[in-house]
Amino acid sequence: VPIQLWDIAGLVPGAHEGKGLGLQFLDDIRQASVLLHVVDFSGMTDSEGKPTENHNPEEDILFVENEINLWFIDVIKRNVEKIKKLPTGKAELLDALQQQLSGLGVTKEQISQALDEYPISQIESFAKRLREVSKPILIVSNKIDLKPAQEIFQKLKQKYKNIIPTSAESEIALKKAEEKKLINYYIGNSFEIIGNLDAAQKKALEFIKREVIDKFGSTGVQECLNKAVFEILDYIAVYPVADANKLTDTSSSILPDTFLIPKGTNLKEFAFKIHTDIGERFIGGLDARTKKKLSAEYILKNKDVVEILFRR
């Protein structure tokens, strides 16, 4: 399933004011739907990435969230000031805000949700809430293979809802072992030894199984992507085909494409996502499993396989 990932510049205190690479970082997140904040939970690096001991990773969590919120507040304050007279009706206010805030990569629905909770007069609370609904943060609690990280995670997991225990080093080790045909790696949760291992390799894999897989179910890397896409964004996966009987495209490739779309998308809206011409010439659809005809208003379900019918 195709998604885009950006590895973006780090933050320093005052990033929202332009210090360090702050504005570059903050400008990058305009394009993001979800932010994955990778945090060293072992306490062995400080907020600047320098080696240390007993650093509290919660400081990093709060620091990054605060900098992004302050940036949102600054941007929204400047843009609201450009509106000479704020409309009193919600529909008109929504239109005005959408026009001014389009550069933040926020939708009209997200602006409306934030307005339902905070009036624009409470601009700092409104801005913070708009950031939360438009750029939610998933905390990636990395180095979970280490005991100190495990202890800190147990303390913080109840406090933060969007948090995944993760061991990037274990994921890399398992991927490399699979490349060398030492194991079959079932990405996300388990592995099976199939090759001849030396003592060091066996010890490393035993450690990963004991401290990561058995304790947390996986390395967490795939879980981060799954949670971001299917839980936080609430997307579903839909497979468009040109031939509902053979499940192929026009080149005979089977199930060639996967689209991630918001839950609640109807068939005609999906047709426009595939191609504007298909949407404009839309007639209807066909369910590849049941062969039933589908109307424009049909609400797509996760893992639907559909043929779009359109005027040629």
Tab-separated table of C-alpha atoms in Angstrom, residues 81-205:
chain	number	residue	atom	x	y	z
A	81	GLU	CA	-5.585	39.558	11.045
A	82	LYS	CA	-5.760	39.789	7.240
A	83	ILE	CA	-9.542	39.340	7.405
A	84	LYS	CA	-10.750	42.928	7.826
A	85	LYS	CA	-14.087	41.945	9.340
A	86	LEU	CA	-14.736	38.461	10.625
A	87	PRO	CA	-18.105	37.093	9.443
A	88	THR	CA	-20.572	36.263	12.223
A	89	GLY	CA	-22.214	33.305	10.468
A	90	LYS	CA	-20.371	29.977	10.700
A	91	ALA	CA	-20.650	29.171	6.974
A	92	GLU	CA	-19.166	32.530	5.970
A	93	LEU	CA	-16.497	32.312	8.680
A	94	LEU	CA	-15.546	28.827	7.488
A	95	ASP	CA	-15.141	30.055	3.917
A	96	ALA	CA	-12.988	32.988	5.056
A	97	LEU	CA	-10.777	30.822	7.278
A	98	GLN	CA	-10.381	28.123	4.656
A	99	GLN	CA	-9.162	30.705	2.173
A	100	GLN	CA	-6.658	32.197	4.621
A	101	LEU	CA	-5.420	28.913	6.119
A	102	SER	CA	-5.128	26.823	2.960
A	103	GLY	CA	-1.326	27.005	3.217
A	104	LEU	CA	-1.402	24.959	6.421
A	105	GLY	CA	-2.809	21.959	4.585
A	106	VAL	CA	-6.014	21.917	6.639
A	107	THR	CA	-9.478	21.027	5.351
A	108	LYS	CA	-12.754	22.843	5.789
A	109	GLU	CA	-14.037	19.929	7.879
A	110	GLN	CA	-11.041	20.184	10.233
A	111	ILE	CA	-11.521	23.951	10.634
A	112	SER	CA	-15.207	23.346	11.371
A	113	GLN	CA	-14.367	20.730	14.007
A	114	ALA	CA	-11.986	23.114	15.771
A	115	LEU	CA	-14.566	25.936	15.619
A	116	ASP	CA	-17.191	23.701	17.200
A	117	GLU	CA	-14.957	23.446	20.271
A	118	TYR	CA	-13.390	26.916	20.381
A	119	PRO	CA	-14.607	30.218	18.890
A	120	ILE	CA	-12.127	32.105	16.763
A	121	SER	CA	-11.952	34.739	19.529
A	122	GLN	CA	-10.096	32.108	21.611
A	123	ILE	CA	-7.499	31.978	18.883
A	124	GLU	CA	-4.748	30.131	20.772
A	125	SER	CA	-7.094	27.337	21.882
A	126	PHE	CA	-8.626	27.203	18.390
A	127	ALA	CA	-5.174	27.009	16.753
A	128	LYS	CA	-3.983	24.260	19.082
A	129	ARG	CA	-7.121	22.200	18.459
A	130	LEU	CA	-6.825	22.696	14.702
A	131	ARG	CA	-3.257	21.396	14.885
A	132	GLU	CA	-4.438	18.355	16.844
A	133	VAL	CA	-7.121	17.410	14.312
A	134	SER	CA	-5.131	18.259	11.167
A	135	LYS	CA	-1.598	17.153	12.192
A	136	PRO	CA	-2.042	14.494	14.912
A	137	ILE	CA	1.172	13.211	16.473
A	138	LEU	CA	2.022	9.520	16.892
A	139	ILE	CA	4.808	8.974	19.427
A	140	VAL	CA	7.309	6.344	18.286
A	141	SER	CA	8.943	5.161	21.534
A	142	ASN	CA	12.179	3.886	20.061
A	143	LYS	CA	14.910	1.655	21.603
A	144	ILE	CA	12.239	-0.394	23.380
A	145	ASP	CA	14.675	-3.348	23.340
A	146	LEU	CA	16.559	-1.639	26.198
A	147	LYS	CA	15.425	-2.036	29.828
A	148	PRO	CA	15.385	1.715	30.661
A	149	ALA	CA	13.156	2.382	27.634
A	150	GLN	CA	10.784	-0.410	28.681
A	151	GLU	CA	10.463	1.062	32.166
A	152	ILE	CA	9.755	4.581	30.868
A	153	PHE	CA	7.257	3.254	28.328
A	154	GLN	CA	5.284	1.494	31.072
A	155	LYS	CA	5.056	4.810	32.943
A	156	LEU	CA	3.918	6.862	29.941
A	157	LYS	CA	1.730	4.494	27.908
A	158	GLN	CA	-1.403	5.323	29.903
A	159	LYS	CA	-0.794	9.064	29.641
A	160	TYR	CA	-0.392	9.160	25.848
A	161	LYS	CA	-2.989	7.461	23.650
A	162	ASN	CA	-1.036	7.588	20.377
A	163	ILE	CA	2.169	5.804	21.357
A	164	ILE	CA	3.827	2.679	19.889
A	165	PRO	CA	6.778	0.772	21.472
A	166	THR	CA	9.388	0.430	18.726
A	167	SER	CA	12.828	-1.036	18.118
A	168	ALA	CA	14.248	0.261	14.850
A	169	GLU	CA	17.519	-1.586	15.456
A	170	SER	CA	15.666	-4.901	15.784
A	171	GLU	CA	13.729	-4.212	12.580
A	172	ILE	CA	16.978	-3.548	10.688
A	173	ALA	CA	18.589	-6.700	12.112
A	174	LEU	CA	15.619	-8.848	11.074
A	175	LYS	CA	15.502	-7.338	7.584
A	176	LYS	CA	19.231	-7.976	7.101
A	177	ALA	CA	18.916	-11.549	8.393
A	178	GLU	CA	16.125	-12.145	5.909
A	179	GLU	CA	18.218	-10.725	3.062
A	180	LYS	CA	20.957	-13.226	3.961
A	181	LYS	CA	18.329	-16.015	3.938
A	182	LEU	CA	18.928	-16.783	7.601
A	183	ILE	CA	15.273	-16.264	8.573
A	184	ASN	CA	11.803	-15.866	7.148
A	185	TYR	CA	10.585	-12.552	8.585
A	186	TYR	CA	6.838	-12.141	8.850
A	187	ILE	CA	6.927	-8.366	8.939
A	188	GLY	CA	5.404	-6.949	12.029
A	189	ASN	CA	5.259	-9.889	14.409
A	190	SER	CA	7.505	-12.971	14.063
A	191	PHE	CA	10.368	-14.750	12.319
A	192	GLU	CA	11.448	-18.321	11.572
A	193	ILE	CA	15.073	-19.460	11.443
A	194	ILE	CA	15.885	-21.243	8.159
A	195	GLY	CA	19.673	-20.827	7.819
A	196	ASN	CA	22.805	-21.769	9.704
A	197	LEU	CA	23.584	-19.221	12.403
A	198	ASP	CA	26.829	-18.596	14.216
A	199	ALA	CA	26.809	-18.042	17.984
A	200	ALA	CA	26.628	-14.225	17.742
A	201	GLN	CA	23.748	-14.296	15.249
A	202	LYS	CA	21.821	-16.794	17.349
A	203	LYS	CA	22.330	-14.674	20.472
A	204	ALA	CA	21.155	-11.511	18.690
A	205	LEU	CA	17.983	-13.153	17.385
